[in-house]
CSV table of C-alpha atoms and ligand atoms in Angstrom, one decimal:
chain,number,residue,atom,x,y,z
F,1,MET,CA,0.0,34.9,-8.4
F,2,ARG,CA,-2.6,32.2,-8.8
F,3,ILE,CA,-0.5,29.0,-8.1
F,4,GLY,CA,-1.6,25.4,-8.8
F,5,ILE,CA,0.0,22.9,-6.9
F,6,LEU,CA,-0.2,19.2,-8.1
F,7,GLY,CA,0.7,16.8,-5.2
F,8,THR,CA,-0.3,16.8,-1.7
F,9,GLY,CA,2.9,15.7,0.3
F,10,THR,CA,5.4,17.1,2.1
F,11,LEU,CA,6.9,19.6,-0.6
F,12,ALA,CA,3.6,20.5,-1.8
F,13,ALA,CA,2.5,21.4,1.8
F,14,ALA,CA,5.9,23.2,2.6
F,15,LEU,CA,5.5,25.4,-0.5
F,16,ALA,CA,2.0,26.2,-0.3
F,17,GLU,CA,2.6,27.3,2.9
F,18,SER,CA,5.5,29.4,2.0
F,19,TRP,CA,3.8,31.0,-0.8
F,20,ALA,CA,0.4,31.6,0.9
F,21,ARG,CA,2.4,33.4,3.4
F,22,ALA,CA,4.0,35.5,0.5
F,23,GLY,CA,0.5,36.6,-0.4
F,24,HIS,CA,-0.4,34.2,-3.6
F,25,ASP,CA,-3.6,32.1,-4.3
F,26,ILE,CA,-3.1,28.6,-3.8
F,27,GLU,CA,-5.0,25.9,-5.2
F,28,VAL,CA,-4.0,22.1,-4.5
F,29,GLY,CA,-5.1,19.0,-5.8
F,30,GLY,CA,-4.0,15.3,-6.1
F,31,ARG,CA,-5.3,11.7,-6.0
F,32,SER,CA,-6.4,12.3,-2.5
F,33,PRO,CA,-9.1,15.1,-2.5
F,34,GLU,CA,-8.7,14.5,1.5
F,35,LYS,CA,-4.9,15.5,1.7
F,36,ALA,CA,-5.4,18.3,-0.9
F,37,LEU,CA,-8.4,19.8,1.4
F,38,ALA,CA,-6.1,19.5,4.5
F,39,ILE,CA,-3.4,21.4,3.0
F,40,ALA,CA,-5.8,23.9,1.5
F,41,GLU,CA,-7.7,24.6,4.9
F,42,LYS,CA,-4.1,25.1,6.5
F,43,VAL,CA,-2.8,27.8,3.9
F,44,GLY,CA,-6.1,29.5,3.1
F,45,GLY,CA,-6.0,28.3,-0.3
F,46,HIS,CA,-8.6,25.9,-2.2
F,47,ALA,CA,-8.6,22.0,-3.3
F,48,ALA,CA,-9.8,21.0,-6.5
F,49,HIS,CA,-9.3,18.2,-9.1
F,50,PRO,CA,-6.1,18.3,-10.9
F,51,ARG,CA,-7.8,19.3,-14.2
F,52,GLU,CA,-9.0,22.6,-12.3
F,53,VAL,CA,-5.4,23.1,-10.6
F,54,VAL,CA,-3.9,23.8,-13.9
F,55,ARG,CA,-6.6,25.8,-15.5
F,56,ASP,CA,-5.7,29.5,-15.6
F,57,LYS,CA,-2.8,29.5,-13.3
F,58,ASP,CA,0.1,31.8,-13.4
F,59,SER,CA,2.5,28.7,-12.2
F,60,VAL,CA,2.1,25.4,-11.6
F,61,LEU,CA,4.3,23.0,-9.2
F,62,LEU,CA,4.6,19.4,-9.7
F,63,ALA,CA,5.2,18.0,-6.3
F,64,VAL,CA,4.7,14.6,-7.2
F,65,SER,CA,6.8,11.3,-6.6
F,66,TRP,CA,8.6,10.2,-9.7
F,67,SER,CA,6.8,7.2,-10.2
F,68,GLY,CA,3.4,9.1,-10.1
F,69,ILE,CA,4.6,11.9,-12.2
F,70,GLU,CA,3.0,10.3,-15.6
F,71,ASP,CA,-0.5,9.5,-13.6
F,72,MET,CA,-0.5,13.0,-12.5
F,73,LEU,CA,-0.1,14.8,-15.5
F,74,ARG,CA,-2.5,12.5,-17.4
F,75,SER,CA,-4.9,13.1,-14.7
F,76,ALA,CA,-4.7,16.9,-14.9
F,77,GLY,CA,-5.0,16.7,-18.6
F,78,ALA,CA,-1.3,17.9,-19.1
F,79,THR,CA,-0.7,15.0,-21.6
F,80,GLU,CA,-3.5,16.7,-23.8
F,81,GLY,CA,-1.9,20.4,-23.4
F,82,ALA,CA,-3.7,21.5,-20.4
F,83,LEU,CA,-0.3,22.9,-19.4
F,84,ARG,CA,0.3,24.5,-22.7
F,85,GLY,CA,2.2,28.0,-21.9
F,86,THR,CA,2.2,27.8,-18.2
F,87,PRO,CA,5.3,27.7,-16.3
F,88,VAL,CA,5.3,24.5,-14.5
F,89,ILE,CA,8.3,24.4,-11.5
F,90,ASP,CA,9.4,20.7,-11.6
F,91,PRO,CA,11.2,19.6,-7.9
F,92,THR,CA,11.3,16.0,-8.7
F,93,ASN,CA,14.0,13.6,-7.7
F,94,ALA,CA,14.1,10.4,-9.9
F,95,VAL,CA,16.9,8.7,-7.7
F,96,GLU,CA,16.8,5.5,-6.1
F,97,HIS,CA,16.0,5.9,-2.3
F,98,GLY,CA,18.7,5.6,0.0
F,99,VAL,CA,21.3,5.1,-3.0
F,100,GLY,CA,21.2,8.5,-5.1
F,101,VAL,CA,21.6,6.9,-8.4
F,102,LEU,CA,19.1,8.6,-11.0
F,103,LEU,CA,16.5,6.1,-12.6
F,104,ALA,CA,15.6,8.1,-15.6
F,105,GLU,CA,17.7,8.1,-18.8
F,106,THR,CA,16.9,11.9,-19.7
F,107,SER,CA,16.4,14.3,-16.8
F,108,ALA,CA,13.2,14.1,-15.0
F,109,ALA,CA,12.7,17.8,-16.0
F,110,GLU,CA,13.0,17.3,-19.7
F,111,ARG,CA,10.6,14.1,-19.3
F,112,VAL,CA,8.1,16.3,-17.8
F,113,ALA,CA,8.5,18.5,-20.6
F,114,GLU,CA,7.7,15.7,-23.0
F,115,LEU,CA,4.7,14.3,-21.1
F,116,ALA,CA,3.3,18.0,-20.9
F,117,PRO,CA,3.3,19.4,-24.5
F,118,GLY,CA,3.8,23.1,-24.5
F,119,ALA,CA,4.3,23.4,-20.7
F,120,HIS,CA,7.2,26.1,-19.8
F,121,VAL,CA,9.2,23.5,-17.6
F,122,VAL,CA,11.5,24.9,-14.9
F,123,LYS,CA,13.8,22.7,-12.7
F,124,ALA,CA,14.2,24.3,-9.1
F,125,PHE,CA,13.5,23.2,-5.4
F,126,HIS,CA,14.6,19.8,-5.9
F,127,LEU,CA,17.7,20.3,-3.7
F,128,PHE,CA,16.8,21.1,-0.4
F,129,ALA,CA,14.4,19.5,2.2
F,130,ALA,CA,11.0,20.7,2.7
F,131,ASP,CA,11.3,22.3,5.8
F,132,GLN,CA,13.8,24.7,4.4
F,133,TRP,CA,10.8,26.7,3.0
F,134,THR,CA,9.0,27.1,6.2
F,135,ARG,CA,11.4,26.9,9.1
F,136,PRO,CA,11.2,30.5,10.5
F,137,ASP,CA,15.1,30.1,11.6
F,138,ALA,CA,16.3,28.7,8.1
F,139,SER,CA,19.0,30.7,6.5
F,140,PRO,CA,18.9,31.8,3.0
F,141,VAL,CA,20.1,29.2,0.5
F,142,THR,CA,21.1,29.5,-3.3
F,143,VAL,CA,18.5,27.8,-5.6
F,144,ALA,CA,20.3,26.2,-8.5
F,145,MET,CA,17.6,26.2,-11.5
F,146,CYS,CA,17.1,25.9,-15.2
F,147,GLY,CA,14.9,26.2,-17.8
F,148,ASP,CA,14.0,27.2,-21.6
F,149,ALA,CA,11.3,30.0,-21.4
F,150,PRO,CA,12.7,33.2,-20.2
F,151,GLU,CA,9.0,34.4,-18.9
F,152,ALA,CA,8.9,31.3,-17.0
F,153,VAL,CA,12.1,31.2,-15.6
F,154,ARG,CA,11.3,34.7,-14.3
F,155,VAL,CA,8.3,33.7,-12.6
F,156,ALA,CA,9.8,30.7,-10.8
F,157,CYS,CA,13.0,33.2,-10.1
F,158,GLY,CA,10.2,35.5,-8.2
F,159,LEU,CA,8.6,32.3,-6.6
F,160,VAL,CA,12.2,31.3,-5.4
F,161,ARG,CA,12.7,34.6,-3.8
F,162,ASP,CA,9.1,34.5,-2.3
F,163,ALA,CA,10.1,31.3,-0.2
F,164,GLY,CA,13.3,32.6,1.0
F,165,GLY,CA,15.9,31.3,-1.4
F,166,ASN,CA,18.4,33.2,-3.9
F,167,PRO,CA,17.7,32.0,-7.4
F,168,ALA,CA,20.8,31.0,-9.3
F,169,VAL,CA,19.9,30.2,-13.4
F,170,LEU,CA,22.3,27.9,-14.8
F,171,GLY,CA,21.1,28.0,-18.3
F,172,PRO,CA,18.3,26.1,-20.3
F,173,LEU,CA,16.6,22.7,-19.5
F,174,SER,CA,19.4,20.8,-20.9
F,175,ARG,CA,21.1,21.7,-17.6
F,176,ALA,CA,18.5,19.7,-15.5
F,177,ARG,CA,20.4,16.6,-15.4
F,178,GLN,CA,23.3,18.2,-13.9
F,179,LEU,CA,21.2,19.6,-11.3
F,180,GLU,CA,19.2,16.2,-11.0
F,181,GLU,CA,22.9,14.6,-10.2
F,182,ALA,CA,23.7,17.1,-7.9
F,183,ALA,CA,20.9,15.9,-5.7
F,184,GLY,CA,21.6,12.4,-6.2
F,185,PHE,CA,24.9,12.9,-5.1
F,186,VAL,CA,24.0,14.8,-1.9
F,187,ILE,CA,21.3,12.1,-1.0
F,188,GLY,CA,24.3,9.5,-1.6
F,189,LEU,CA,26.5,10.8,0.5
F,190,ALA,CA,24.0,11.7,3.2
F,191,PHE,CA,22.5,8.1,3.1
F,192,SER,CA,26.0,6.9,3.2
F,193,GLY,CA,26.3,8.7,6.6
F,194,PHE,CA,28.8,11.7,5.1
F,195,ASP,CA,28.1,15.3,5.6
F,196,PRO,CA,27.4,16.4,1.9
F,197,ASN,CA,28.3,19.8,2.9
F,198,SER,CA,31.8,18.6,3.7
F,199,ALA,CA,32.3,16.8,0.3
F,200,VAL,CA,32.5,20.0,-2.0
F,201,PRO,CA,35.1,22.6,-1.6
F,202,ARG,CA,34.8,26.2,-0.3
F,203,VAL,CA,35.4,28.3,-3.2
F,204,GLY,CA,35.8,32.0,-2.6
F,205,SER,CA,33.1,33.9,-4.1
O,1,NAP,N1,10.2,16.3,0.6
O,1,NAP,C1,11.4,17.1,0.3
O,1,NAP,O1,12.1,17.5,1.3
O,1,NAP,C2,11.5,17.2,-1.0
O,1,NAP,C3,12.9,18.1,-1.4
O,1,NAP,C4,13.1,18.0,-2.7
O,1,NAP,C5,12.3,17.6,-3.6
O,1,NAP,N2,11.3,16.7,-3.4
O,1,NAP,C6,10.6,16.0,-4.4
O,1,NAP,O2,9.2,16.4,-4.6
O,1,NAP,C7,8.8,15.4,-5.1
O,1,NAP,C8,7.4,15.3,-3.9
O,1,NAP,O3,7.9,14.5,-2.9
O,1,NAP,P1,7.1,14.7,-1.2
O,1,NAP,O4,8.4,14.7,-0.4
O,1,NAP,O5,6.5,15.8,-1.1
O,1,NAP,O6,6.7,13.3,-1.7
O,1,NAP,P2,5.4,12.6,-0.6
O,1,NAP,O7,5.4,13.4,0.8
O,1,NAP,O8,5.9,11.1,-0.9
O,1,NAP,O9,4.3,12.8,-1.6
O,1,NAP,C9,4.5,12.3,-3.1
O,1,NAP,C10,3.2,13.1,-3.7
O,1,NAP,O10,3.3,12.1,-5.0
O,1,NAP,C11,1.6,11.8,-5.0
O,1,NAP,N3,1.7,10.2,-5.7
O,1,NAP,C12,2.4,9.2,-5.8
O,1,NAP,N4,2.2,8.4,-6.6
O,1,NAP,C13,1.2,9.1,-7.4
O,1,NAP,C14,0.5,8.6,-8.7
O,1,NAP,N5,0.8,7.5,-9.1
O,1,NAP,N6,-0.6,9.3,-8.9
O,1,NAP,C15,-1.0,10.5,-8.5
O,1,NAP,N7,0.0,11.1,-7.2
O,1,NAP,C16,0.7,10.4,-7.1
O,1,NAP,C17,1.4,11.1,-3.3
O,1,NAP,O11,-0.3,11.1,-3.3
O,1,NAP,P3,-0.7,10.0,-2.2
O,1,NAP,O12,-0.4,11.2,-0.8
O,1,NAP,O13,-1.9,9.9,-2.5
O,1,NAP,O14,0.0,8.9,-1.8
O,1,NAP,C18,1.7,12.7,-2.9
O,1,NAP,O15,0.9,13.3,-3.1
O,1,NAP,C19,9.3,14.5,-5.2
O,1,NAP,O16,9.7,14.0,-6.5
O,1,NAP,C20,10.4,14.3,-4.6
O,1,NAP,O17,11.9,13.7,-5.1
O,1,NAP,C21,11.0,16.3,-1.9
């Protein structure tokens, strides 16, 4: 698949590496062309302006800090419809750093959908640390996700599998707030010195 990655930070680099290893074509762009080029060179992909990154892609990952979402979507032309019909994976955590309280009134994913008219937004990849997708010794994990457009959800499930995860689709994009609260819960416990794994019941499968 042709995958566009908006953002040039830790998660962008990790998923670019993982998906390139799975055989996908990666094009990456952000506000720093130098950082985009560094990721592209590392994974054998391309670097481009965000407007190019979203053009003619099978899927686009929005790997940007919550505070930069609107700027990035504007710079990519997504606020004018450049992502219409494109599966867009939203891994963002709009949480207060070190506390875990959600900052946005709606879910981050639904805000992305508002900002990018016509984009087929899927919430995914927001719960595990970026190195989950690149560590050779990482155990497989379940990736809870949600979205409204069946084809976009199918594409995102494939990308979860390609990164070494097991997709678990919980419903439409209106479930995103719950999935984002789960990340806030985990972050809040971890920063308070508790092991989040010990804070949920072991439920028989
Ligand atoms: N890292 C993880 O383990 C992880 C796991 C799950 C979810 N996430 C989520 O994934 C997203 C990215 O996380 P990250 O760890 O990769 O963050 P990061 O390393 O801090 O990178 C943040 C990216 O956002 C860009 N950015 C920030 N403000 C911007 C603006 N106003 N306009 C354009 N670009 C802007 C940064 O650009 P510059 O480099 O130019 O500053 C950088 O490319 C976040 O929403 C985070 O909550 C991260």
